[in-house]
């Protein structure tokens, strides 16, 4: 299993209860001696062992049971797609060891393939063409190449932060008080006389891994540009706060359906918070409604941005998914159903504009409706294009600047940054 949470969810499901008496579980929480004992017992007949992926590399399952040897050896089932092929090869290598027999298969949940950009239509077509694994492998390799590039860009960003820190240290050592004061003021902006609050609601389901990663990658650049334009045009560069809100769907546990950061003017804090959000729990139309309800509860929010690749749940979607998503809502913050049409009208009556950015064409109508009802704007975001990260940066930066100072600041941004690609 990919992690302990998914292993536990599987072992606790009603369909597996029949096999619990012959099942053992190995996770990182066991002591060294307990792990050794369970690993020795694992390749015995009539035994099922559930393990997390950390045991897929270097664990030696020695088959001493003659019945297992005579029936083809141990069978390994992998329940997730690894980002790196080398990890998959290691997991396969836990069976058929040292010339012995063994077998291997992969059993996957279609919704979990969303993070590789694989849709149900892709799966169906690949099954018809009998090249399902080839399609998954190709998508995995493309995802790995993309994430490698993003990591390289984050390293460059970290290098810039490091070099600025070294320059500050040098200014301290050489008693360059002018530079020290300048740096301290830029790092520690005081409270503004009037602060605009912008809530950025992001679809955090499996298909949105590119968006989340590029937001992490570009959050510092967004703040840098917004502050630059504000300061250059006579505005307080600390006059805005951003809150990130991540929404999923009703197949998520209550504590993972909606996640949110604090209100921040510090990109470092938002970057760290984003690093804790893992794309997961997609299910058709998504629970935009819970994000809008959360935003509405803060009476000081000035504008809303929604970014996603699927429209909101209809009333029928919400009722069905709450019952059939495998989760219990009683006693949670989501005990009472929330409906998108109700939440959208609340924003309209309050005069709270919602700027919506959709990633897939099938979400266009829903996102346009969201913007039209509240008086906001709607645009398509091609996040996976060569210019996707720059487009994301511009969209959020200009939305923030528009709240803080209107069209003049947006035009100033365009004049300064639209040539960047």
mmCIF file of N, CA and C in Angstrom, residues 28 204 253 318 359 367 379:
data_model
loop_
_atom_site.group_PDB
_atom_site.id
_atom_site.type_symbol
_atom_site.label_atom_id
_atom_site.label_comp_id
_atom_site.label_asym_id
_atom_site.label_seq_id
_atom_site.Cartn_x
_atom_site.Cartn_y
_atom_site.Cartn_z
ATOM 1 N N UNK A 28 5.674 0.724 9.602
ATOM 2 C CA UNK A 28 6.894 1.288 10.182
ATOM 3 C C UNK A 28 6.801 1.412 11.701
ATOM 4 N N UNK A 204 -8.323 20.222 -4.667
ATOM 5 C CA UNK A 204 -7.165 19.437 -4.215
ATOM 6 C C UNK A 204 -7.383 17.946 -4.403
ATOM 7 N N UNK A 253 -12.322 11.684 4.248
ATOM 8 C CA UNK A 253 -12.698 11.789 5.661
ATOM 9 C C UNK A 253 -13.068 13.238 5.987
ATOM 10 N N UNK A 318 -24.626 15.934 -4.166
ATOM 11 C CA UNK A 318 -24.300 16.081 -2.746
ATOM 12 C C UNK A 318 -25.014 15.030 -1.908
ATOM 13 N N UNK A 359 -9.818 24.442 -15.547
ATOM 14 C CA UNK A 359 -8.730 23.761 -16.247
ATOM 15 C C UNK A 359 -9.227 22.874 -17.375
ATOM 16 N N UNK A 367 -18.231 27.137 -14.116
ATOM 17 C CA UNK A 367 -17.360 28.201 -13.622
ATOM 18 C C UNK A 367 -17.804 29.568 -14.148
ATOM 19 N N UNK A 379 -11.987 32.611 -16.570
ATOM 20 C CA UNK A 379 -11.009 32.357 -17.627
ATOM 21 C C UNK A 379 -10.558 30.907 -17.569
#
